[in-house]
Amino acid sequence: MKIIPYGHQFIDAKDVKEVIKVLKSDWITQGPKVKEFEEALCKYTGAKYAVAVSSGTAALHIACLAVGISSDDEVITSPISFVASANCVLYCGGKPVFADVQEDTVNIDPIEIKKKITKKTKAIIPVHFAGHPCDLEEIYNIAKKYNLIIIEDACHALGAEYKGVKIGSCEYSDMTVFSFHPVKSITTGEGGAVLTNNKEIYEKLLIFRNHGITRDINKFTVKNVGSWYYEMQELGFNYRITDFQCALGLSQLKKIDKFIERRREIVEFYNEQLKDLEEIILPIEKPYIKSSWHIYYIRLKDSTKRRAVFEKLRESGIGVQVHYIPIHLQPYYRKIFKYKKGDYPVAENYYETTITLPLFVGLTIKQLKYITYKVKEIINEKK
Ligand SMILES: *Cc1c(COP(=O)(O)O)cnc(C)c1O
């Protein structure tokens, strides 16, 4: 039986053609397509600067480095996210501190953020869970009051809007991070980007992407040098993305509005089909939000039934998932920071009850009907 996955890329003949063009050209890495893709991301989101890198994780890492996150710094993020949202702080020697999530959106709760602020707090990494933007205005006001940096983890949220403003515009943040992994809004295979309106941060990002090296004569520590000369001024990484990946990204970005539209249609279908099931809670979208709907999650009111429902859906060929195991409960985090069950009750309760259903552009109406039929059948027989 072929499993219907929870997410899948959508690649058409145009995408393939654009990649092949670059493969036949002189530059397969760091050629013109990288800059073009960065400019297209700026145009789409409204941000001034973009730096494309090899993954969303790399983007989070250089975002932290660019604002100098280091040992002794605390950074507040959500426990309901992919581990990379917190790991990027660890990479810099800092301490990730979690703040519990809201019951309705599963996004980080501004009230909980406030409770976690100490003298060591340097930044906040809000994660736009499932593509639904966080309470950015509230978080922005907290950051202003306590002089904190905001790095939006928008890996789920390319194409989303907050109060009419595109995520990625950095209107309420210092930087926004995207991922172009195949399950995300658009793909470059692996890939990611950091967007910012701050020129100083932008220049740092460029340096950290490429080993900490600069070739800008205005930035050299010495004068009157040969044209071969470059300087390594920071400890950076090779987080470069290739030109053919950016060609794919450019071609994909042209389709983003259609992609988001299709995702929203699928969500409407799920909502309509599942709204009368009393045993589950459906995800919400606040009135001033346009979600990019990265994932569609249902919550079982009775958590003791989750596992059986999950396994039965899998046995039916439906590639359900759980997003996410709370980061603070991962053995590595428990060991180092002594986190334990009960530390973040809203996040933990969400985790105990959630199941992610398939959601991707190429999902057919036949598959959707099968999934909703099975969900209803399995949940009703559990009564
Ligand atoms: C996908 C994802 C990342 C990491 O992106 P990669 O491109 O896979 O490295 C980080 N944060 C969140 C919330 C993600 O979903």
Coordinates of C-alpha atoms and ligand atoms in Angstrom, one line a residue:
M1 CA 0.0 0.0 0.0
K2 CA 1.3 3.4 -0.9
I3 CA 1.1 5.8 2.1
I4 CA -0.3 9.3 1.6
P5 CA 2.5 11.4 3.2
Y6 CA 1.7 14.3 5.5
G7 CA 3.6 16.7 3.3
H8 CA 5.1 16.6 -0.2
Q9 CA 6.8 19.0 -2.6
F10 CA 5.0 20.2 -5.8
I11 CA 7.5 20.3 -8.7
D12 CA 6.4 20.9 -12.3
A13 CA 8.1 20.9 -15.7
K14 CA 8.9 24.6 -15.4
D15 CA 10.8 24.0 -12.2
V16 CA 12.8 21.2 -13.8
K17 CA 13.6 23.3 -16.8
E18 CA 14.9 26.2 -14.7
V19 CA 17.2 23.9 -12.7
I20 CA 18.6 22.2 -15.9
K21 CA 19.4 25.7 -17.4
V22 CA 21.6 26.4 -14.4
L23 CA 23.2 22.9 -14.5
K24 CA 24.3 23.7 -18.1
S25 CA 25.7 27.1 -17.2
D26 CA 29.1 28.2 -15.9
W27 CA 28.0 28.7 -12.3
I28 CA 26.4 25.9 -10.3
T29 CA 27.1 27.6 -7.0
Q30 CA 27.2 31.2 -5.9
G31 CA 26.3 32.5 -9.3
P32 CA 23.6 35.0 -10.3
K33 CA 20.6 32.9 -9.2
V34 CA 21.4 33.3 -5.5
K35 CA 21.1 37.1 -5.6
E36 CA 18.1 36.8 -7.9
F37 CA 16.3 34.5 -5.4
E38 CA 17.2 36.8 -2.5
E39 CA 15.8 39.8 -4.4
A40 CA 12.6 37.9 -5.2
L41 CA 12.2 37.0 -1.5
C42 CA 12.6 40.6 -0.6
K43 CA 10.1 41.7 -3.2
Y44 CA 7.5 39.1 -2.1
T45 CA 7.8 39.8 1.7
G46 CA 8.7 43.5 1.6
A47 CA 12.0 43.0 3.6
K48 CA 15.0 45.1 2.5
Y49 CA 17.6 42.3 2.7
A50 CA 17.7 38.5 2.3
V51 CA 20.5 36.0 2.7
A52 CA 19.8 32.5 1.3
V53 CA 21.6 29.6 2.9
S54 CA 21.8 25.8 2.9
S55 CA 18.9 25.1 5.3
G56 CA 16.4 26.7 7.7
T57 CA 18.6 25.4 10.6
A58 CA 21.7 27.2 9.1
A59 CA 19.5 30.3 8.7
L60 CA 18.5 30.2 12.4
H61 CA 22.2 29.6 13.4
I62 CA 23.6 32.7 11.5
A63 CA 20.6 34.8 12.7
C64 CA 21.7 34.1 16.3
L65 CA 25.4 34.7 15.4
A66 CA 24.6 38.0 13.7
V67 CA 23.2 39.5 16.9
G68 CA 26.0 38.0 19.0
I69 CA 24.1 35.3 21.0
S70 CA 26.8 33.7 23.1
S71 CA 27.4 32.0 26.4
D72 CA 25.4 33.6 29.3
D73 CA 22.7 34.7 26.9
E74 CA 19.2 33.3 27.3
V75 CA 16.8 33.1 24.4
I76 CA 13.1 32.5 24.8
T77 CA 11.4 30.1 22.4
S78 CA 8.4 27.7 22.0
P79 CA 8.5 24.1 23.3
I80 CA 6.2 23.1 20.4
S81 CA 8.5 23.4 17.5
F82 CA 11.1 21.4 15.6
V83 CA 14.3 21.1 17.7
A84 CA 16.2 23.5 15.4
S85 CA 14.3 26.5 16.9
A86 CA 16.1 25.9 20.2
N87 CA 19.3 24.1 19.0
C88 CA 20.4 27.3 17.2
V89 CA 20.8 28.9 20.6
L90 CA 22.9 26.0 21.9
Y91 CA 25.1 26.2 18.8
C92 CA 26.1 29.7 20.0
G93 CA 26.7 28.6 23.6
G94 CA 23.5 30.3 24.8
K95 CA 20.6 28.8 26.8
P96 CA 17.2 28.2 25.2
V97 CA 14.4 29.0 27.7
F98 CA 11.0 27.8 26.9
A99 CA 7.7 29.7 27.4
D100 CA 4.4 27.8 27.3
V101 CA 2.0 28.1 24.4
Q102 CA -1.5 29.3 23.9
E103 CA -4.3 26.8 24.1
D104 CA -6.0 28.0 20.8
T105 CA -3.2 28.7 18.4
V106 CA -0.4 26.6 20.0
N107 CA 1.8 29.6 19.5
I108 CA 4.1 31.0 22.2
D109 CA 2.1 32.9 24.8
P110 CA 3.3 36.6 25.3
I111 CA 2.2 36.3 28.9
E112 CA 4.4 33.3 29.4
I113 CA 7.3 35.1 27.6
K114 CA 7.2 37.9 30.2
K115 CA 7.4 35.4 33.1
K116 CA 10.6 34.0 31.6
I117 CA 12.6 37.2 31.2
T118 CA 15.7 37.6 33.3
K119 CA 18.7 39.9 33.2
K120 CA 20.3 37.4 30.9
T121 CA 17.5 37.3 28.3
K122 CA 18.8 38.6 24.9
A123 CA 16.3 37.5 22.3
I124 CA 13.0 35.8 21.6
I125 CA 12.4 33.3 18.8
P126 CA 8.7 33.1 18.2
V127 CA 7.7 30.2 16.0
H128 CA 4.6 30.7 13.7
F129 CA 3.3 27.2 14.4
A130 CA 1.5 25.5 11.6
G131 CA 1.8 28.7 9.5
H132 CA -0.4 30.8 11.9
P133 CA 1.6 33.9 12.9
C134 CA 2.2 34.5 16.6
D135 CA 0.9 37.6 18.5
L136 CA 3.6 39.7 16.9
E137 CA 2.5 43.1 18.2
E138 CA 2.4 41.9 21.8
I139 CA 5.8 40.2 21.4
Y140 CA 7.2 43.3 19.8
N141 CA 6.1 45.5 22.7
I142 CA 7.7 43.1 25.2
A143 CA 10.9 43.2 23.2
K144 CA 10.9 46.9 23.1
K145 CA 10.3 47.3 26.8
Y146 CA 13.1 44.8 27.8
N147 CA 15.4 45.7 24.9
L148 CA 15.3 42.2 23.3
I149 CA 16.0 41.0 19.8
I150 CA 13.2 39.1 17.9
I151 CA 14.1 36.4 15.4
E152 CA 10.9 35.0 13.8
D153 CA 11.1 31.3 13.1
A154 CA 8.8 31.5 10.1
C155 CA 9.8 28.1 8.6
H156 CA 6.1 27.2 8.5
A157 CA 4.9 30.6 7.5
L158 CA 6.1 31.8 4.1
G159 CA 3.0 33.1 2.5
A160 CA 1.2 33.9 5.8
E161 CA 0.0 37.4 6.8
Y162 CA -0.4 39.1 10.2
K163 CA -2.9 42.0 10.2
G164 CA -2.5 42.5 6.5
V165 CA 1.3 42.4 6.7
K166 CA 3.3 39.6 5.0
I167 CA 5.4 37.4 7.3
G168 CA 9.0 38.1 6.3
S169 CA 8.6 41.9 6.1
C170 CA 10.3 42.1 9.6
E171 CA 7.8 44.8 10.6
Y172 CA 7.7 43.4 14.1
S173 CA 11.1 41.8 14.3
D174 CA 14.8 42.1 13.6
M175 CA 15.0 39.0 11.4
T176 CA 12.7 36.4 9.9
V177 CA 13.9 32.9 9.1
F178 CA 12.4 30.6 6.4
S179 CA 13.1 27.0 5.4
F180 CA 12.7 25.5 1.9
H181 CA 12.7 21.9 2.9
P182 CA 10.3 19.9 0.6
V183 CA 7.4 19.9 3.1
K184 CA 7.4 23.7 3.5
S185 CA 5.5 26.4 1.4
I186 CA 8.1 26.3 -1.4
T187 CA 11.2 24.1 -1.8
T188 CA 14.9 24.2 -2.9
G189 CA 15.5 20.7 -1.8
E190 CA 17.4 21.7 1.3
G191 CA 17.6 25.5 1.9
G192 CA 16.7 28.5 4.0
A193 CA 16.9 32.2 4.2
V194 CA 17.2 35.1 6.7
L195 CA 15.4 38.3 6.0
T196 CA 16.1 41.7 7.7
N197 CA 15.7 45.4 7.3
N198 CA 18.9 46.1 9.2
K199 CA 22.0 46.7 7.0
E200 CA 24.5 45.9 9.8
I201 CA 22.8 42.6 10.5
Y202 CA 22.7 41.8 6.8
E203 CA 26.4 42.3 6.4
K204 CA 27.1 40.0 9.4
L205 CA 24.8 37.4 7.9
L206 CA 26.8 37.4 4.7
I207 CA 30.0 36.9 6.6
F208 CA 28.7 34.1 8.8
R209 CA 27.4 32.3 5.7
N210 CA 30.9 32.1 4.2
H211 CA 33.4 31.1 6.9
G212 CA 33.5 34.6 8.5
I213 CA 35.3 35.9 5.4
T214 CA 35.0 39.3 3.9
R215 CA 36.3 40.5 0.6
D216 CA 35.1 44.1 1.1
I217 CA 38.2 46.4 1.1
N218 CA 36.3 48.9 3.2
K219 CA 36.1 46.4 6.0
F220 CA 39.8 45.2 6.0
T221 CA 41.9 45.8 9.1
V222 CA 44.9 46.7 6.9
K223 CA 45.3 49.1 3.9
N224 CA 47.0 48.9 0.6
V225 CA 46.7 45.1 -0.1
G226 CA 46.8 43.0 -3.3
S227 CA 43.6 42.0 -5.1
W228 CA 43.9 38.4 -3.9
Y229 CA 43.5 39.5 -0.3
Y230 CA 40.6 38.6 2.0
E231 CA 40.1 38.5 5.7
M232 CA 38.5 36.0 8.1
Q233 CA 37.1 38.2 10.8
E234 CA 34.6 35.9 12.5
L235 CA 34.3 32.1 12.9
G236 CA 31.7 31.4 10.3
F237 CA 30.5 28.4 8.4
N238 CA 30.0 27.1 4.8
Y239 CA 26.2 27.6 4.8
R240 CA 26.1 28.5 1.1
I241 CA 23.2 27.4 -1.1
T242 CA 23.8 26.5 -4.8
D243 CA 22.7 28.3 -7.9
F244 CA 20.6 25.5 -9.1
Q245 CA 18.7 25.3 -5.8
C246 CA 18.0 29.0 -6.1
A247 CA 16.8 28.5 -9.7
L248 CA 14.3 26.0 -8.3
G249 CA 13.4 28.5 -5.5
L250 CA 12.8 31.3 -7.9
S251 CA 10.5 29.1 -10.1
Q252 CA 8.7 27.9 -6.9
L253 CA 8.2 31.4 -5.5
K254 CA 6.3 32.3 -8.7
K255 CA 3.7 29.7 -7.6
I256 CA 3.4 30.6 -4.0
D257 CA 0.1 32.4 -4.1
K258 CA -1.4 29.3 -5.9
F259 CA 0.2 27.0 -3.4
I260 CA -1.2 28.9 -0.4
E261 CA -4.6 29.1 -2.0
R262 CA -4.7 25.3 -2.6
R263 CA -3.6 24.7 1.0
R264 CA -6.4 26.9 2.3
E265 CA -8.9 25.0 0.1
I266 CA -7.8 21.7 1.6
V267 CA -8.2 23.1 5.1
E268 CA -11.7 24.3 4.3
F269 CA -12.5 20.8 3.1
Y270 CA -11.2 19.2 6.3
N271 CA -13.0 21.8 8.5
E272 CA -16.3 21.2 6.7
Q273 CA -16.0 17.4 6.8
L274 CA -14.8 17.1 10.4
K275 CA -16.7 19.9 12.1
D276 CA -19.4 17.6 13.5
L277 CA -17.1 15.1 15.1
E278 CA -17.6 15.7 18.8
E279 CA -14.5 13.8 19.8
I280 CA -12.0 16.2 18.2
I281 CA -11.0 19.9 18.2
L282 CA -10.1 21.5 14.9
P283 CA -7.3 24.1 14.5
I284 CA -8.3 27.8 14.4
E285 CA -7.4 30.9 12.4
K286 CA -7.8 34.2 14.1
P287 CA -9.8 36.8 12.1
Y288 CA -6.8 39.1 11.4
I289 CA -4.6 36.3 10.3
K290 CA -4.0 34.6 7.0
S291 CA -2.3 31.3 7.8
S292 CA -0.1 29.6 5.3
W293 CA -1.4 26.3 6.7
H294 CA 1.9 24.3 6.8
I295 CA 0.2 21.5 8.7
Y296 CA -3.4 20.6 9.6
Y297 CA -3.7 19.1 13.1
I298 CA -6.7 17.7 14.9
R299 CA -6.8 17.3 18.7
L300 CA -8.6 14.4 20.5
K301 CA -10.5 15.5 23.5
D302 CA -9.7 12.2 25.1
S303 CA -5.9 11.8 25.0
T304 CA -6.1 8.1 25.9
K305 CA -7.5 7.4 22.5
R306 CA -4.8 9.2 20.5
R307 CA -2.4 6.4 20.1
A308 CA -5.0 3.9 18.8
V309 CA -6.5 6.4 16.4
F310 CA -3.0 7.3 15.1
E311 CA -2.0 3.7 14.5
K312 CA -5.2 2.9 12.8
L313 CA -4.8 5.8 10.4
R314 CA -1.3 4.7 9.6
E315 CA -2.6 1.1 9.0
S316 CA -5.1 2.7 6.6
G317 CA -2.2 4.1 4.5
I318 CA -2.5 7.7 5.9
G319 CA 0.9 9.1 6.8
V320 CA -0.3 10.9 9.9
Q321 CA 2.4 12.5 12.1
V322 CA 2.7 14.2 15.5
H323 CA 4.0 17.8 15.5
Y324 CA 5.8 18.1 17.8
I325 CA 7.2 16.2 20.8
P326 CA 7.9 19.1 23.2
I327 CA 11.5 20.1 22.9
H328 CA 12.0 20.3 26.6
L329 CA 11.1 16.6 27.0
Q330 CA 13.8 15.5 24.5
P331 CA 16.4 13.5 26.5
Y332 CA 19.2 15.9 25.6
Y333 CA 17.3 18.9 27.0
R334 CA 16.2 17.0 30.1
K335 CA 19.7 15.9 30.8
I336 CA 21.3 19.4 30.4
F337 CA 18.6 21.7 31.7
K338 CA 16.8 19.3 34.0
Y339 CA 13.4 19.9 32.3
K340 CA 10.7 17.4 33.4
K341 CA 7.1 16.5 32.6
G342 CA 4.8 19.2 33.9
D343 CA 7.0 22.1 33.2
Y344 CA 4.9 23.3 30.3
P345 CA 1.4 22.0 30.8
V346 CA -0.4 23.6 27.9
A347 CA 2.3 22.4 25.4
E348 CA 2.4 18.9 27.0
N349 CA -1.4 18.5 26.9
Y350 CA -1.4 19.6 23.2
Y351 CA 1.2 17.0 22.5
E352 CA -0.7 14.2 24.1
T353 CA -3.8 14.9 22.0
T354 CA -2.6 15.9 18.5
I355 CA -2.5 14.2 15.1
T356 CA -1.3 15.9 11.9
L357 CA -3.3 14.9 8.8
P358 CA -1.8 15.1 5.3
L359 CA -1.7 18.6 3.7
F360 CA 0.1 19.4 0.5
V361 CA -0.6 21.0 -2.8
G362 CA -0.8 17.8 -4.8
L363 CA -3.3 16.1 -2.5
T364 CA -6.2 14.9 -4.7
I365 CA -9.9 15.2 -3.9
K366 CA -10.1 11.4 -3.9
Q367 CA -7.3 11.2 -1.3
L368 CA -9.0 13.9 0.8
K369 CA -12.3 12.0 0.7
Y370 CA -10.6 8.8 1.7
I371 CA -8.8 10.5 4.6
T372 CA -11.9 12.2 6.0
Y373 CA -13.9 9.0 5.6
K374 CA -11.3 7.1 7.5
V375 CA -10.9 9.7 10.3
K376 CA -14.7 9.6 10.9
E377 CA -14.9 5.9 10.8
I378 CA -12.0 5.3 13.1
I379 CA -13.0 8.0 15.6
N380 CA -16.6 6.8 15.7
E381 CA -15.7 3.2 16.3
K382 CA -13.7 4.3 19.3
K383 CA -16.8 5.5 21.1
Ligands
LIG1 C1 11.7 22.9 9.1 C2 11.9 23.7 10.3 C3 13.2 24.2 10.7 C4 14.4 23.7 10.1 O1 14.5 23.9 8.7 P1 15.5 22.9 7.8 O2 15.5 23.6 6.5 O3 14.9 21.6 7.8 O4 16.8 23.0 8.5 C5 13.2 25.0 11.8 N1 12.2 25.4 12.5 C6 10.9 25.0 12.1 C7 9.8 25.4 12.9 C8 10.8 24.1 11.1 O5 9.6 23.6 10.8

